[in-house]
Short mmCIF file of C-alpha atoms and ligand atoms in Angstrom, two decimals:
data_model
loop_
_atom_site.label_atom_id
_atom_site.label_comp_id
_atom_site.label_asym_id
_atom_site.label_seq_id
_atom_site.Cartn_x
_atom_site.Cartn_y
_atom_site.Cartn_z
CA UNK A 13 43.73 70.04 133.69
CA UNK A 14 47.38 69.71 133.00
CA UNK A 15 48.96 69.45 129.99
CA UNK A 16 52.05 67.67 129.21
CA UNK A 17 53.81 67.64 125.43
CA UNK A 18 55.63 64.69 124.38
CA UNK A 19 58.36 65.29 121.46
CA UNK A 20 60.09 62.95 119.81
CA UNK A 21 62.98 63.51 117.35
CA UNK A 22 64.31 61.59 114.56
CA UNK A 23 64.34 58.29 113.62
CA UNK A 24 61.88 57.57 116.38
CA UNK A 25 58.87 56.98 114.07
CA UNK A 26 61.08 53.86 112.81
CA UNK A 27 60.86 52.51 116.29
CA UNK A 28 59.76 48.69 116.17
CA UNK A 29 61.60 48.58 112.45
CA UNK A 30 64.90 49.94 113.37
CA UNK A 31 67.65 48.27 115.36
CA UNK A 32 65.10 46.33 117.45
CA UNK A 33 68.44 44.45 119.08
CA UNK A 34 68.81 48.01 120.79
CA UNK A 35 65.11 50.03 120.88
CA UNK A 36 63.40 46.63 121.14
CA UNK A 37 60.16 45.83 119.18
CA UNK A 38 57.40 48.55 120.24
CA UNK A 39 56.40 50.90 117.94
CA UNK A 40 55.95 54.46 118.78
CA UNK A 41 52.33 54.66 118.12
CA UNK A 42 52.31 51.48 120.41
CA UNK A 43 53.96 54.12 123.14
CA UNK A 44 51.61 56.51 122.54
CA UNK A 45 48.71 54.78 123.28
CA UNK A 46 50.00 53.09 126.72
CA UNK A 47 51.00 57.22 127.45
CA UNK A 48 47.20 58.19 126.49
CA UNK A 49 46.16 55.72 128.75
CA UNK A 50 48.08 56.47 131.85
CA UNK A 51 47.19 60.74 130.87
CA UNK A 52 43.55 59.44 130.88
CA UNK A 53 44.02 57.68 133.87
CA UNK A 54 45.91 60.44 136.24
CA UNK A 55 43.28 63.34 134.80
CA UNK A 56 45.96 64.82 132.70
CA UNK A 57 45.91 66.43 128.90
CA UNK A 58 48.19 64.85 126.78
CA UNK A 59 49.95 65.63 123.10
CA UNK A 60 52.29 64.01 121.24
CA UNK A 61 54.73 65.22 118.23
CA UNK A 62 57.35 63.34 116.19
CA UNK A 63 60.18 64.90 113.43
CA UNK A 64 63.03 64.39 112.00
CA UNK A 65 63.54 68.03 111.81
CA UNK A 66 65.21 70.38 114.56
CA UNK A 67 64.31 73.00 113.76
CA UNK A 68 60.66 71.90 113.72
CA UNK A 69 61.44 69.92 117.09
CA UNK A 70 62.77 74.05 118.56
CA UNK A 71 58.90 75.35 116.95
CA UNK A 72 57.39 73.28 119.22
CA UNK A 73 59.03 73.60 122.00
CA UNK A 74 58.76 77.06 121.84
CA UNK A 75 54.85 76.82 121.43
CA UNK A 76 54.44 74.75 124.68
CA UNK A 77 54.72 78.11 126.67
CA UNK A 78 51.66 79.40 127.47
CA UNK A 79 50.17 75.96 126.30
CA UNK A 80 51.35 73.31 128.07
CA UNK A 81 52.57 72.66 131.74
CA UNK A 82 55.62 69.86 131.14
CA UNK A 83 57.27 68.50 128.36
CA UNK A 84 58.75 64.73 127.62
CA UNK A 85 61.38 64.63 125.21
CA UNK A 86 63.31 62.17 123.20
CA UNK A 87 65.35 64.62 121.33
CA UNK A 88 67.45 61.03 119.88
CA UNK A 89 70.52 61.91 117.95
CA UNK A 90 70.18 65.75 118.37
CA UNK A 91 70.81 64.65 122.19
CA UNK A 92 74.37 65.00 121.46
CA UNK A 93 74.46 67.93 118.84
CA UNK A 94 71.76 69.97 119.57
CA UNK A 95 72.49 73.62 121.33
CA UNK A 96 69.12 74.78 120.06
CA UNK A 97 66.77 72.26 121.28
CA UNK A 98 68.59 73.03 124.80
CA UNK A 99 68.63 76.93 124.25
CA UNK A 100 64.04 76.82 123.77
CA UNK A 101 64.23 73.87 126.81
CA UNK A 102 65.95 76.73 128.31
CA UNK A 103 63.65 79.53 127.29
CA UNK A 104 60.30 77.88 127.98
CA UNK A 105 61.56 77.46 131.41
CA UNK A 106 58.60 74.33 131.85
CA UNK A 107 59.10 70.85 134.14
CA UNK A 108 61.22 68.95 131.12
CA UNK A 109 61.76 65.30 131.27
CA UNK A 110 64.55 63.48 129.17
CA UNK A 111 63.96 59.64 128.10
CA UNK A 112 66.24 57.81 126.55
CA UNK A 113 65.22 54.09 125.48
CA UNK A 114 68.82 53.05 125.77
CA UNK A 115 71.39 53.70 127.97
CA UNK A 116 73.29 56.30 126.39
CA UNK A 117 75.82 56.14 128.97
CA UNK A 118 77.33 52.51 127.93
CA UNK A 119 76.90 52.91 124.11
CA UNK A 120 79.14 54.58 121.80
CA UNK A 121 81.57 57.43 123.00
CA UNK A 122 79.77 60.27 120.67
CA UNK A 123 76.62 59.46 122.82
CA UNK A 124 78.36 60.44 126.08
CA UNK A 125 77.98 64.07 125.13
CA UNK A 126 74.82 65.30 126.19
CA UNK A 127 73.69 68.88 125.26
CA UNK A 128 70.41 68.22 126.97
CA UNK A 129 70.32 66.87 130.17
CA UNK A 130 71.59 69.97 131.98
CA UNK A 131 68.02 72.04 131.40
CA UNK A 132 66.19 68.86 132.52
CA UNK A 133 64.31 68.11 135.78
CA UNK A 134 65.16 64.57 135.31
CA UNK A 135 66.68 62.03 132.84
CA UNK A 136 65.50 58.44 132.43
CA UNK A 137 67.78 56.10 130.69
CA UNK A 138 68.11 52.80 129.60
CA UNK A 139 64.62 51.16 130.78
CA UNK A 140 63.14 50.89 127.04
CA UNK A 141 59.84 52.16 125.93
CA UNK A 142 59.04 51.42 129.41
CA UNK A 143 61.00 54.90 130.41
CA UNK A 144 58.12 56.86 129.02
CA UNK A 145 55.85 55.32 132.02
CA UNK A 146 58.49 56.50 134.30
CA UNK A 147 58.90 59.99 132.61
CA UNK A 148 55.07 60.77 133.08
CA UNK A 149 54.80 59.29 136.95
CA UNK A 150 57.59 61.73 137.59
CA UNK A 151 55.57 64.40 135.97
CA UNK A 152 52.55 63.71 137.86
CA UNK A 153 54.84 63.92 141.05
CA UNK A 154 56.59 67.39 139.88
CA UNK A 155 52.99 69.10 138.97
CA UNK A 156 51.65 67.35 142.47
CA UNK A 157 55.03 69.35 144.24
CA UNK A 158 54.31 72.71 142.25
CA UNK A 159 50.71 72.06 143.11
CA UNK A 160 51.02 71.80 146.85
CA UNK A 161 53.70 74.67 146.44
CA UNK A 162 51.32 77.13 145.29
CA UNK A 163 49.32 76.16 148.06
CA UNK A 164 51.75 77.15 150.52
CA UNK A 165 52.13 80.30 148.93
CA UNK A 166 48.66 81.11 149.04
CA UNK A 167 48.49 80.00 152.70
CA UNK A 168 50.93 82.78 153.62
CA UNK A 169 49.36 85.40 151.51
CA UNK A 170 46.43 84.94 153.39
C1 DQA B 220 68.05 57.51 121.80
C2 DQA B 220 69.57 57.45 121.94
C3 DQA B 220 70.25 58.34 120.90
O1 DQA B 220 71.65 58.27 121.05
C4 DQA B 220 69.89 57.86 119.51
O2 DQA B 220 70.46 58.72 118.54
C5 DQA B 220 68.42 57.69 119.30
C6 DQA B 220 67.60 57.18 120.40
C7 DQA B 220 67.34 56.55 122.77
O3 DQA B 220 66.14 56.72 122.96
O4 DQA B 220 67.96 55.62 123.28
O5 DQA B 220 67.92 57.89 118.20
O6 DQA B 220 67.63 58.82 122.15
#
């Protein structure tokens, strides 16, 4: 069975408290549990892991290889500072996924840096919590592709 990570980097653990006007009023364990249910649903294994911490968030990256097949990350604020959350995106070298709950594009102009996106399959912006549903049917669509790739492979082995 699969396995996909989710990660989710500061401040997110306030979601539902903080600046609702912006992140709206779900809370993250409210996320969670929708996620669980699609995982559930699509046959796929599914953990999640919130800090405020980077270096924490760059541990467990790093221990998604050999673990895990995709990861969904939030990295929040360290979107826009963070070259070592993109250096072990980088060095895991795993089907990454990039949700933002706002659109980072039409906020403030420090926000328009993004350190992250460049190492990601995909980014999904802007569509609140409802972006997390999107990240994971795009992962079940990339590990369908590598899937059916494989395959191939195999095929002309043969
Ligand atoms: C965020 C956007 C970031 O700029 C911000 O620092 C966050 C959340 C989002 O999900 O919209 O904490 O990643």
């Amino acid at each position: 069975m699969a396995k996909v990570v989710v990660i989710q980097g500061p401040n997110l653990n306030m979601l539902g408290v903080r600046e609702q006007n912006i992140y709206g009023p779900m809370k993250l364990e409210q996320i969670h549990a929708q996620m669980k249910e699609f995982a559930d649903k699509n046959n796929l294994e599914i953990e999640f892991f919130q800090s405020n911490l980077e270096g924490e968030i760059v541990d467990r990256i790093q221990e998604c290889l050999g673990e895990a097949d995709g990861i969904i990350i939030n990295p929040a604020a360290y979107t826009h500072t963070s070259i070592a959350i993109r250096d072990a995106i980088s060095a895991v070298a795993m089907p990454t996924i990039e949700v933002h709950i706002s659109n980072i594009h039409r906020r403030e102009e420090f926000r328009q840096k993004n350190m992250i996106a460049a190492v990601c399959a995909s980014s999904v912006v802007g569509f609140g919590p409802f972006g997390y549903h999107l990240a994971m049917t795009g992962m079940t669509q990339i590990f369908s592709e590598i899937a059916a790739m494989k395959e191939a492979q195999k095929a002309q082995q043969a």
